[in-house]
CSV table of C-alpha atoms and ligand atoms in Angstrom, one decimal:
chain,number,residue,atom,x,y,z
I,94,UNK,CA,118.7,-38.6,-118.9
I,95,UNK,CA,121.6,-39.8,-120.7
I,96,UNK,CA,123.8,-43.3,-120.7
I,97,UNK,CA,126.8,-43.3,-118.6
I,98,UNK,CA,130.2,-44.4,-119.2
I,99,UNK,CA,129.5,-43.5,-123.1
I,100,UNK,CA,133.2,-44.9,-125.0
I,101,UNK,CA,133.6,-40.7,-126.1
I,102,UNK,CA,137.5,-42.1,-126.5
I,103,UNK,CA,136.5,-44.4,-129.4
I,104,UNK,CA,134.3,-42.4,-130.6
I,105,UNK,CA,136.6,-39.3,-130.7
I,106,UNK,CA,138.9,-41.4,-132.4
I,107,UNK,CA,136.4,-42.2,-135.3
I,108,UNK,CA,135.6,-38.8,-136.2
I,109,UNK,CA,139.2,-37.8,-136.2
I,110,UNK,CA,139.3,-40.3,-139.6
I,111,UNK,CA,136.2,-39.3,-141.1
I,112,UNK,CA,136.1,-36.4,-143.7
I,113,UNK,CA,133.1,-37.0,-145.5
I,114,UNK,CA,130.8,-34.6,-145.4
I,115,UNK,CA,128.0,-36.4,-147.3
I,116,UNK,CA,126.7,-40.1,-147.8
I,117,UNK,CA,125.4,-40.4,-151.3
I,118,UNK,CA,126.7,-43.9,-152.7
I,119,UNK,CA,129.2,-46.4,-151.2
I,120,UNK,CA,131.1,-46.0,-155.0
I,121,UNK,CA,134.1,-44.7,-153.3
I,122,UNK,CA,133.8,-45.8,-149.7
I,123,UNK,CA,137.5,-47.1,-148.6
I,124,UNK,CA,138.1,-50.1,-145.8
I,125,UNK,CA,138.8,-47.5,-143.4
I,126,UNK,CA,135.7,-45.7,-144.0
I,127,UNK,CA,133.7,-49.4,-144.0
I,128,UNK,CA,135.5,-49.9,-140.5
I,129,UNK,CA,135.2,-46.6,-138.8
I,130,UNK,CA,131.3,-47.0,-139.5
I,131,UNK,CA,131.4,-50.5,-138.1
I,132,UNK,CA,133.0,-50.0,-134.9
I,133,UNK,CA,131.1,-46.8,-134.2
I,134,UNK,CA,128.0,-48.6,-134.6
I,135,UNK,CA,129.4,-51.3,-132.7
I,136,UNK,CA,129.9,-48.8,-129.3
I,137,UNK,CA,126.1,-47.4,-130.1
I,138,UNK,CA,124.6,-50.8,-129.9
I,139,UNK,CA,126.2,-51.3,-126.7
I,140,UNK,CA,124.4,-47.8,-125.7
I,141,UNK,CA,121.1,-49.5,-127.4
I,142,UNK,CA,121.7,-52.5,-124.9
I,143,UNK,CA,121.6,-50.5,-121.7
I,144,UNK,CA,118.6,-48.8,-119.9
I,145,UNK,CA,119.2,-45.5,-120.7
I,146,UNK,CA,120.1,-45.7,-124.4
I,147,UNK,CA,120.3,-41.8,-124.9
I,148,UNK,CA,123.4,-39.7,-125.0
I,149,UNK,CA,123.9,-35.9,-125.9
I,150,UNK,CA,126.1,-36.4,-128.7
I,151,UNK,CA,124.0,-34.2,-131.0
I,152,UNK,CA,122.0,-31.9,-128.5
I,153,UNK,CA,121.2,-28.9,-130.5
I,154,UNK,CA,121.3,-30.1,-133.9
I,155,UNK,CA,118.4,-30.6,-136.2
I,156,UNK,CA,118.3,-33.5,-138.3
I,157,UNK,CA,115.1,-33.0,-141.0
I,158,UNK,CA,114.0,-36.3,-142.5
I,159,UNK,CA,113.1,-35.8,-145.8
I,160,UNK,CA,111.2,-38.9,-147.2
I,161,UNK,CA,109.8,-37.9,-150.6
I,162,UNK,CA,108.9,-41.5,-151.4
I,163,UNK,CA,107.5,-44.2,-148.8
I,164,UNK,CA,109.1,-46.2,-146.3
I,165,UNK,CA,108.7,-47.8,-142.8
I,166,UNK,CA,112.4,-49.2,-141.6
I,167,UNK,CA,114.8,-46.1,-143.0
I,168,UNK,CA,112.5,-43.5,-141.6
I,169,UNK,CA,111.7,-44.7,-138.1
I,170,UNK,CA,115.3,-45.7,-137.4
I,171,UNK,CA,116.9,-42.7,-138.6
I,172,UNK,CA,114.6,-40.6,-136.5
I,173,UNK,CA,115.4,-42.8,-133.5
I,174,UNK,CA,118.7,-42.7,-134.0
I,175,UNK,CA,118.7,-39.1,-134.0
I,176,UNK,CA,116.4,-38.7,-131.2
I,177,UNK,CA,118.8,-41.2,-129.2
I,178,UNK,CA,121.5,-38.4,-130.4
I,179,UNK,CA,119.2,-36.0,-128.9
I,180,UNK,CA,119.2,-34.0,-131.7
I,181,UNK,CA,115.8,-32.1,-132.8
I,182,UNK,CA,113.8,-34.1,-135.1
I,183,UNK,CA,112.1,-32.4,-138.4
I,184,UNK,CA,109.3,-34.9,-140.5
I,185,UNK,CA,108.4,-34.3,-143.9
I,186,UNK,CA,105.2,-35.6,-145.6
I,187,UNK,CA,105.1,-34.9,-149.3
I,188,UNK,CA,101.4,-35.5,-149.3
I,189,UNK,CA,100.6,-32.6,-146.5
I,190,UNK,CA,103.5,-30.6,-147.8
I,191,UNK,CA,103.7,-27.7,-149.8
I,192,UNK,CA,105.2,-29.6,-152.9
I,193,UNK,CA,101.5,-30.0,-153.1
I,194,UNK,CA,101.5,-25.8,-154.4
I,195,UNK,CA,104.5,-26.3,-156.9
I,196,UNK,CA,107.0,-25.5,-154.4
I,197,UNK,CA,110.3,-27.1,-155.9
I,198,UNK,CA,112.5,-30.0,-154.0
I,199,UNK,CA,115.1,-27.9,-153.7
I,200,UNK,CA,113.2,-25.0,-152.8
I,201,UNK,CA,111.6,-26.7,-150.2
I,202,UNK,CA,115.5,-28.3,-148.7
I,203,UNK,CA,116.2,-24.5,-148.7
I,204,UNK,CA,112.9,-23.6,-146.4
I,205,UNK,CA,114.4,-26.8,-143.7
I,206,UNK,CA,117.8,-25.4,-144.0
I,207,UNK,CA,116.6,-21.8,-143.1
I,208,UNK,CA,115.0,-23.4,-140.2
I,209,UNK,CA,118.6,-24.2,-138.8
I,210,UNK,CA,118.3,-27.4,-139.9
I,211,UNK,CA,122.2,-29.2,-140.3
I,212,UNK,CA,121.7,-32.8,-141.7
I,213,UNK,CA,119.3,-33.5,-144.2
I,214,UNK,CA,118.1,-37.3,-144.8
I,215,UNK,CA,116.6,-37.8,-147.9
I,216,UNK,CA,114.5,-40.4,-149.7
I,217,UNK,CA,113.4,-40.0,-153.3
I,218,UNK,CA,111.8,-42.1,-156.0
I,219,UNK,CA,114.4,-40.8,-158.8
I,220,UNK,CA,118.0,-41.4,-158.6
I,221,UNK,CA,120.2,-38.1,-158.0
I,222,UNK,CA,118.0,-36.0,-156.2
I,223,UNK,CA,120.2,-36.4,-152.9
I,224,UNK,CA,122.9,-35.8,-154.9
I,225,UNK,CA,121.2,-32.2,-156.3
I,226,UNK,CA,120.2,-30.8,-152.6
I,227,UNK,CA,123.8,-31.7,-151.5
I,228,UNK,CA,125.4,-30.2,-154.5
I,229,UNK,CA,123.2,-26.8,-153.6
I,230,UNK,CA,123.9,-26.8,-150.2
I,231,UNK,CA,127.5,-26.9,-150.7
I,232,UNK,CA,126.9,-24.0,-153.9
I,233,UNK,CA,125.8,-21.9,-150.7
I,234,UNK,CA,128.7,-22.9,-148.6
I,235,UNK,CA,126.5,-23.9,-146.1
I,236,UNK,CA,127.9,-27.1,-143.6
I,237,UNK,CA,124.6,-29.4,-144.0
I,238,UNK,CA,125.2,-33.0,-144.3
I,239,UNK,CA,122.4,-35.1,-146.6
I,240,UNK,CA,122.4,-38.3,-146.3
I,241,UNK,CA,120.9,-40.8,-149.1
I,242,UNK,CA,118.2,-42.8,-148.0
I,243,UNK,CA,117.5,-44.3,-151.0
I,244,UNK,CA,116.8,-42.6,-154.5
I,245,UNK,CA,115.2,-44.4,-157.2
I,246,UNK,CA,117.2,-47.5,-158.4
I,247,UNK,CA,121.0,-46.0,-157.8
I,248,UNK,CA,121.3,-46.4,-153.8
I,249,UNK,CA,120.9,-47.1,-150.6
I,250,UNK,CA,124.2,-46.9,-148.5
I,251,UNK,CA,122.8,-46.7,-145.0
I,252,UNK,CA,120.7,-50.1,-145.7
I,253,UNK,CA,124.2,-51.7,-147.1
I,254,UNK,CA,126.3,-50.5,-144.2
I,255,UNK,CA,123.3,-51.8,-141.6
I,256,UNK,CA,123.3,-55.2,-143.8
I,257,UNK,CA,127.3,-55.3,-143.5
I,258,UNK,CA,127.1,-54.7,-139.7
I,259,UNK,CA,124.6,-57.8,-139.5
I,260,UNK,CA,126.9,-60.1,-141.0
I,261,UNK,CA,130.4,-58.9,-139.7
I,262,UNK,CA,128.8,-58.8,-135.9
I,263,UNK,CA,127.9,-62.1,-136.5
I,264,UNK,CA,131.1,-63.5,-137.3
I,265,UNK,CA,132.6,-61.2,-134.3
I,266,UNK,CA,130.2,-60.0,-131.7
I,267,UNK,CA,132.8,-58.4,-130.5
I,268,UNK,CA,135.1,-56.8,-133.2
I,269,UNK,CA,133.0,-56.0,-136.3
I,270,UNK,CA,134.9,-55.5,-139.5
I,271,UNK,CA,135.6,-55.6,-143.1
I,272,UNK,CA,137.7,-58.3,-142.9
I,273,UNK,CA,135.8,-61.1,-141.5
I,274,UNK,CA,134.1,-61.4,-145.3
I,275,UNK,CA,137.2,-62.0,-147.2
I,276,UNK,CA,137.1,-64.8,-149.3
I,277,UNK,CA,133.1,-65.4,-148.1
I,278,UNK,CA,130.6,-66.1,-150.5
I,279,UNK,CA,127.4,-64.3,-150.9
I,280,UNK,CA,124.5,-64.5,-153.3
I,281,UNK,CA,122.3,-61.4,-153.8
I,282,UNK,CA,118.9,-62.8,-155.7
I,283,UNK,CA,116.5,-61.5,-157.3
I,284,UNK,CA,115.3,-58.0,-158.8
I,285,UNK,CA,119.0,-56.5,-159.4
I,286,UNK,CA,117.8,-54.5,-162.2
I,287,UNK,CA,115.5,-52.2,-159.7
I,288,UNK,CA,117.1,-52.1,-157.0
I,289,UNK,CA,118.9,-49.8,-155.3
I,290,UNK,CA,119.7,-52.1,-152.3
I,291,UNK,CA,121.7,-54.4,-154.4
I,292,UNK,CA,123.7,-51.7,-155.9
I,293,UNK,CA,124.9,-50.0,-152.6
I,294,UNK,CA,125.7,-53.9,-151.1
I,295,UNK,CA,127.6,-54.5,-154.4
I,296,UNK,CA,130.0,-52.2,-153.3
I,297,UNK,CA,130.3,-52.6,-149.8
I,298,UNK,CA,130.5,-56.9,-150.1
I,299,UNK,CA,133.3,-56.6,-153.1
I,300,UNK,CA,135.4,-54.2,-150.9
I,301,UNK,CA,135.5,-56.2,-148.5
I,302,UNK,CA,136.7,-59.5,-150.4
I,303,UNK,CA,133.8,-61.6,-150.3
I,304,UNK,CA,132.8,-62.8,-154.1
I,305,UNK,CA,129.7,-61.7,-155.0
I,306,UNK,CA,127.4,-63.6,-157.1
I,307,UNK,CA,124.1,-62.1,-158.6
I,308,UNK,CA,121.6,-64.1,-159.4
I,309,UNK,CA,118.1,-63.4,-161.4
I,310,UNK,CA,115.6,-63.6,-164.4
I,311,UNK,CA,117.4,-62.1,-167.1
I,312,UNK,CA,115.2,-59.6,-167.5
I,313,UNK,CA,115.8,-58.4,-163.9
I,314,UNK,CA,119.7,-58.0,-163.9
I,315,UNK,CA,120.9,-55.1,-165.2
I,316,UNK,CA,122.0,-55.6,-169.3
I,317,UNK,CA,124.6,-57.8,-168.1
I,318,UNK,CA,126.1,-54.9,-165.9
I,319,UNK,CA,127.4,-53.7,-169.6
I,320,UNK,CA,127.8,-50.3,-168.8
I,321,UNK,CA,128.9,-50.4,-165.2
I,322,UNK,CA,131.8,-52.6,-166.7
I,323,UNK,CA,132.4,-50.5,-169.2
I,324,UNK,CA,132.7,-47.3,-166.7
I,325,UNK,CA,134.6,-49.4,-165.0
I,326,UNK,CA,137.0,-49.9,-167.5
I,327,UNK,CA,137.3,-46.1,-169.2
I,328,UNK,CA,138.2,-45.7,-165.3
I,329,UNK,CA,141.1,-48.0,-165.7
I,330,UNK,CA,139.6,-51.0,-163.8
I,331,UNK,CA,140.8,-54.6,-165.1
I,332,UNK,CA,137.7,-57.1,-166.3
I,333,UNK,CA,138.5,-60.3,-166.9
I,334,UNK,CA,135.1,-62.8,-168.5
I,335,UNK,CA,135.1,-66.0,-167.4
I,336,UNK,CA,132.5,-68.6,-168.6
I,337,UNK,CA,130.6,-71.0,-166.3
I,338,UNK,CA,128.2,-72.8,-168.5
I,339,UNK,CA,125.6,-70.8,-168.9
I,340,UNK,CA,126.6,-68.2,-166.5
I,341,UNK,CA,128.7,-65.3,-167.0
I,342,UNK,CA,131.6,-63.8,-164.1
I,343,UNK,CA,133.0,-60.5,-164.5
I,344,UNK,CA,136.2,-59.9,-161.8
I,345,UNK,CA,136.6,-56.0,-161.4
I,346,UNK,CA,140.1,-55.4,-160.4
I,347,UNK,CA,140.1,-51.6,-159.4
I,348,UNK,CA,143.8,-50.3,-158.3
I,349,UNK,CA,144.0,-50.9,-154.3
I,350,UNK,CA,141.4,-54.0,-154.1
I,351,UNK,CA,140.3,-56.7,-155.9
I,352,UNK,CA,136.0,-57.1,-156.4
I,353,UNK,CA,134.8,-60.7,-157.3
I,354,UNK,CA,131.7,-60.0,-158.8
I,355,UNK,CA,129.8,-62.5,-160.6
I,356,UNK,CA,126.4,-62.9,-162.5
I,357,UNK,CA,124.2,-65.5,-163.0
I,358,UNK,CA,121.0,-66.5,-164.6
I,359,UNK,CA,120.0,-69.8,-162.7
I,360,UNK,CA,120.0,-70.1,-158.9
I,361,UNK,CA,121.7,-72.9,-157.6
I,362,UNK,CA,125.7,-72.1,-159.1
I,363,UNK,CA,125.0,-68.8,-157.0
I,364,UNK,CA,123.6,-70.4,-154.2
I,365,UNK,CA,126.4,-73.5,-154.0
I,366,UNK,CA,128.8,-73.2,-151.0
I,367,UNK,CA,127.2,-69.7,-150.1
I,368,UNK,CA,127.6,-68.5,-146.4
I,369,UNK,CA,124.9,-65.7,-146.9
I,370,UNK,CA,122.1,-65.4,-149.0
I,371,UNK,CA,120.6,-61.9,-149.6
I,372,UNK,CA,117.2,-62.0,-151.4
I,373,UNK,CA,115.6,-58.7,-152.6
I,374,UNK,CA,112.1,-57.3,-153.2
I,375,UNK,CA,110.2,-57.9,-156.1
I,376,UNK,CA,110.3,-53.9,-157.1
I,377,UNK,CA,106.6,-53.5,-159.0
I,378,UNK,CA,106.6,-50.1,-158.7
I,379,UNK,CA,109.3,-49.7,-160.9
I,380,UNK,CA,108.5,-52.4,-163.7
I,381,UNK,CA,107.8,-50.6,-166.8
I,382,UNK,CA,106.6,-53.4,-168.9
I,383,UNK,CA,105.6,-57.2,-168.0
I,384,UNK,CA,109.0,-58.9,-167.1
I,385,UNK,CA,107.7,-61.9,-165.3
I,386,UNK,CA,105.4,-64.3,-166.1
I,387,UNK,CA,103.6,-64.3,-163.0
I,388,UNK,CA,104.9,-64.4,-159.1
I,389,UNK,CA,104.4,-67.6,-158.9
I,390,UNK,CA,106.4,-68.9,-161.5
I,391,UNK,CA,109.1,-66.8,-160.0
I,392,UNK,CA,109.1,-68.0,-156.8
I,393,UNK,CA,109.4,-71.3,-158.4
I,394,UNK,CA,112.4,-70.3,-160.4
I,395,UNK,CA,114.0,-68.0,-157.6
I,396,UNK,CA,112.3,-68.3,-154.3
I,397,UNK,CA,114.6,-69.1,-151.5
I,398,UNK,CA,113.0,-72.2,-149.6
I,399,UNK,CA,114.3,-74.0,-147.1
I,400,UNK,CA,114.9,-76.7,-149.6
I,401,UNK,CA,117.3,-74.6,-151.5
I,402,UNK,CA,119.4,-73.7,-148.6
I,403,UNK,CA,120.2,-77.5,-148.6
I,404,UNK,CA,122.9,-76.3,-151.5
I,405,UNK,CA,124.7,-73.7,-149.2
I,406,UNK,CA,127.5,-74.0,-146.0
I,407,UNK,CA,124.9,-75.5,-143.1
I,408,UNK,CA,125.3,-72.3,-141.1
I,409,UNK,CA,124.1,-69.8,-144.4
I,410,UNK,CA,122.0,-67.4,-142.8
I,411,UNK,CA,119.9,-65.3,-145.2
I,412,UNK,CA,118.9,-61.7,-145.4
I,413,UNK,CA,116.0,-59.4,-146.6
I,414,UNK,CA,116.3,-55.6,-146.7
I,415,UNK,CA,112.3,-55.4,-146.6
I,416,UNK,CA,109.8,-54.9,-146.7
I,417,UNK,CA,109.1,-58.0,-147.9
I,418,UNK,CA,106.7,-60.1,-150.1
I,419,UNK,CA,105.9,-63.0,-147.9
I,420,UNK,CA,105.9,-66.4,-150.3
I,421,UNK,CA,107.3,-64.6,-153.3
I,422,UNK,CA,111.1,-63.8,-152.7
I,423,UNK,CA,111.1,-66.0,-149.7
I,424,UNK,CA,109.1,-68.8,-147.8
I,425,UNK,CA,107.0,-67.4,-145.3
I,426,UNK,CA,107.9,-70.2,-143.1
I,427,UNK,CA,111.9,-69.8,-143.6
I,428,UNK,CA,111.6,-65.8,-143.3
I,429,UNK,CA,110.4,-66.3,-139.4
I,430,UNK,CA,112.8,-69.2,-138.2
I,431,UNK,CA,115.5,-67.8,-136.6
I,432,UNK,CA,118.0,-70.2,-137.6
I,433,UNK,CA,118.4,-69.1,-140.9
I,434,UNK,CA,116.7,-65.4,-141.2
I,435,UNK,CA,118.6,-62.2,-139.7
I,436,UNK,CA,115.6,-59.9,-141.1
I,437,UNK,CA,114.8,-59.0,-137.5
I,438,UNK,CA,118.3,-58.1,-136.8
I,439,UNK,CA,118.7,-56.1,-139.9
I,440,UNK,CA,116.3,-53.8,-138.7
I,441,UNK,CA,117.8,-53.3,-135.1
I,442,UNK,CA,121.1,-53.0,-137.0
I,443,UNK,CA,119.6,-50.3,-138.3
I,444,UNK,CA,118.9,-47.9,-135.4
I,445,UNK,CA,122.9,-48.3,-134.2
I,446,UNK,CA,124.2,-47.8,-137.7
I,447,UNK,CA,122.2,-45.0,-138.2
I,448,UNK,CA,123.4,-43.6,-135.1
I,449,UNK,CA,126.9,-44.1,-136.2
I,450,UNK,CA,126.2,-41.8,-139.5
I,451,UNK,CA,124.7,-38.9,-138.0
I,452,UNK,CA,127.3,-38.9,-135.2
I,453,UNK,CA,130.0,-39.1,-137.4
I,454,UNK,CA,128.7,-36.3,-140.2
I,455,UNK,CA,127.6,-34.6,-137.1
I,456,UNK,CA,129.9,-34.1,-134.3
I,457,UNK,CA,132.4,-32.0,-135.7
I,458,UNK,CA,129.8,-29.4,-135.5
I,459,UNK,CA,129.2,-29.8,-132.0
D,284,CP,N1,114.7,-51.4,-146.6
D,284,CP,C1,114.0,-50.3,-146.7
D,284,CP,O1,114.5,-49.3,-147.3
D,284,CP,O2,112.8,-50.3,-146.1
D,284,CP,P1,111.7,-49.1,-146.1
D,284,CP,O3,111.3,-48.8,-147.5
D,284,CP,O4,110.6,-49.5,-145.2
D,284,CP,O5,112.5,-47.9,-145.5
């Protein structure tokens, strides 16, 4: 049973642009790119909305999910949204698996690929293993997509791009797209050093023209982003330092597009004026050594309340990849209230977005 009346126009006309064979980072994702994701999603949540939400855009394929760390939201919704592909779904479970017997990572991408298996996502608790099964599958000249869903503290695109299709269909229901952010500001608080979330929408939120500000402990914001500024620069981007008080603001001017990036050690400069406020996840897992003093002094310091929306625009609407600490990173009573928190649409963003990646790393087989 499949939807009718499926837009195969619009969609034909997105993978026509699309030449990426992977998704590893959002690093060198252009406006295009940012676009042709956002308006494909855009037709697959109007499939989502109908009654029969499936469509045989992927029948045949095999997409093998291969989630090395844990997770609840990236999992299920790229497994729906390859099942509402009607592709063939493959699950992984490291525990049950036999990486248990000394079988190797890639080693074990090899066994799903000999399976017939022709996208691979993958979730991994250090950074660059995506980027070593897609290097091998490419060394065997063999057309398998992987996707990154996350690996260790370097990125997370498909949660950035699902994050950027919750704002942008916001301001434009109907006409998602890069665009609508210019000149927007958005605060990202919290645990930048860890996470890979805040990377990813680092790159996606500066492309699009919106200023950035980070905002955090000290000791959870990355060295002052001193070497991604200085890769920056031995890549020829412009930095310009500009002092706020205490805070610092680094502009990265990269050849075709200006990013407004800036940092901060205090909440409220980044949270003044700010139309979106995206709060991250305390990342214990990943804290080597004690860099708080407890939760609950950082939920004094850094918590977003309702009370410290008061300094935003009146419409700020804030955001939470998840899964979430209730009362730490965010009220518990502001993270349900639907005038403020798009958490729940974040995740159904999720399923159409996803959608929109396999379809467009996976049609050209088909
Ligand atoms: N946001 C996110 O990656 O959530 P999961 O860990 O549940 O997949």
């Amino acid at each position: 049973m499949y939807a009718e009346g499926v837009p195969f126009s619009a969609f034909g006309m997105a993978t026509s642009i699309w030449t990426r064979h992977h998704i590893l980072s959002l690093a060198d994702f252009t406006p295009l790119e940012y676009d042709t994701v956002l308006q494909t999603a855009s037709s697959f949540r109007e499939v989502l909305s109908r009654r029969t939400k499936k469509v045989p855009t992927l029948q045949g394929q095999v997409v093998a999910n291969l989630f090395f760390e844990s997770s609840t939201r990236t999992r299920s919704s790229f497994e729906l949204a390859a099942k509402r592909l009607s592709a063939d779904t493959l699950n992984f479970t490291p525990g049950t698996s036999s990486l248990s017997k000394g079988e190797t990572i890639l080693d074990t991408a090899k066994t799903y690929l000999a399976m017939g298996t022709d996208m691979m996502v993958i979730r991994h608790r250090e950074a660059g293993v995506p980027q070593a099964i897609a290097n091998e599958m490419d060394r065997l000249g063999v057309r398998v997509g992987v996707l990154n869903a996350g690996d260790g503290q370097h990125e997370h695109p498909s949660q950035a791009l699902l994050d950027l299709f919750t704002i942008c269909t916001l301001l434009d229901p109907a006409y998602p797209r890069l665009d609508l952010l210019k000149d927007k500001k958005i605060a990202i608080v919290g645990d930048i050093l860890h996470s890979r979330v805040a990377r990813s929408n680092i790159w996606s939120l500066t492309a699009s023209g919106a200023e950035v500000h980070l905002a955090g402990p000290p000791t959870l914001l990355p060295q002052l982003f001193a070497n991604f500024v200085k890769e920056k620069k031995d890549k020829g981007f412009k930095i310009k330092n500009k002092s706020d008080e205490s805070d610092s603001a680094f502009i990265l001017s990269p050849l075709s597009f200006q990013r407004k990036l800036f940092l901060h050690w205090s909440l409220a400069p980044a949270l003044k004026d700010a139309d979106f406020v995206m709060t991250l996840r305390l990342q214990k897992e990943r804290m080597t050594s004690h860099l708080l003093p407890s939760l609950r002094e950082y939920h004094q310091q850094f918590g977003i309340t309702r009370d410290r929306l008061k300094l935003c625009k009146p419409e700020v609407k804030v955001l939470h990849p998840g899964p979430v600490n209730r009362g730490v990173e965010i009220s518990s009573d502001l993270m349900d209230d639907p005038q403020f928190s798009l958490i729940s649409q974040q995740v159904t963003s999720g399923v159409a977005v996803r959608m929109a990646l396999l379809y467009l790393m996976g049609s050209g087989k088909n």
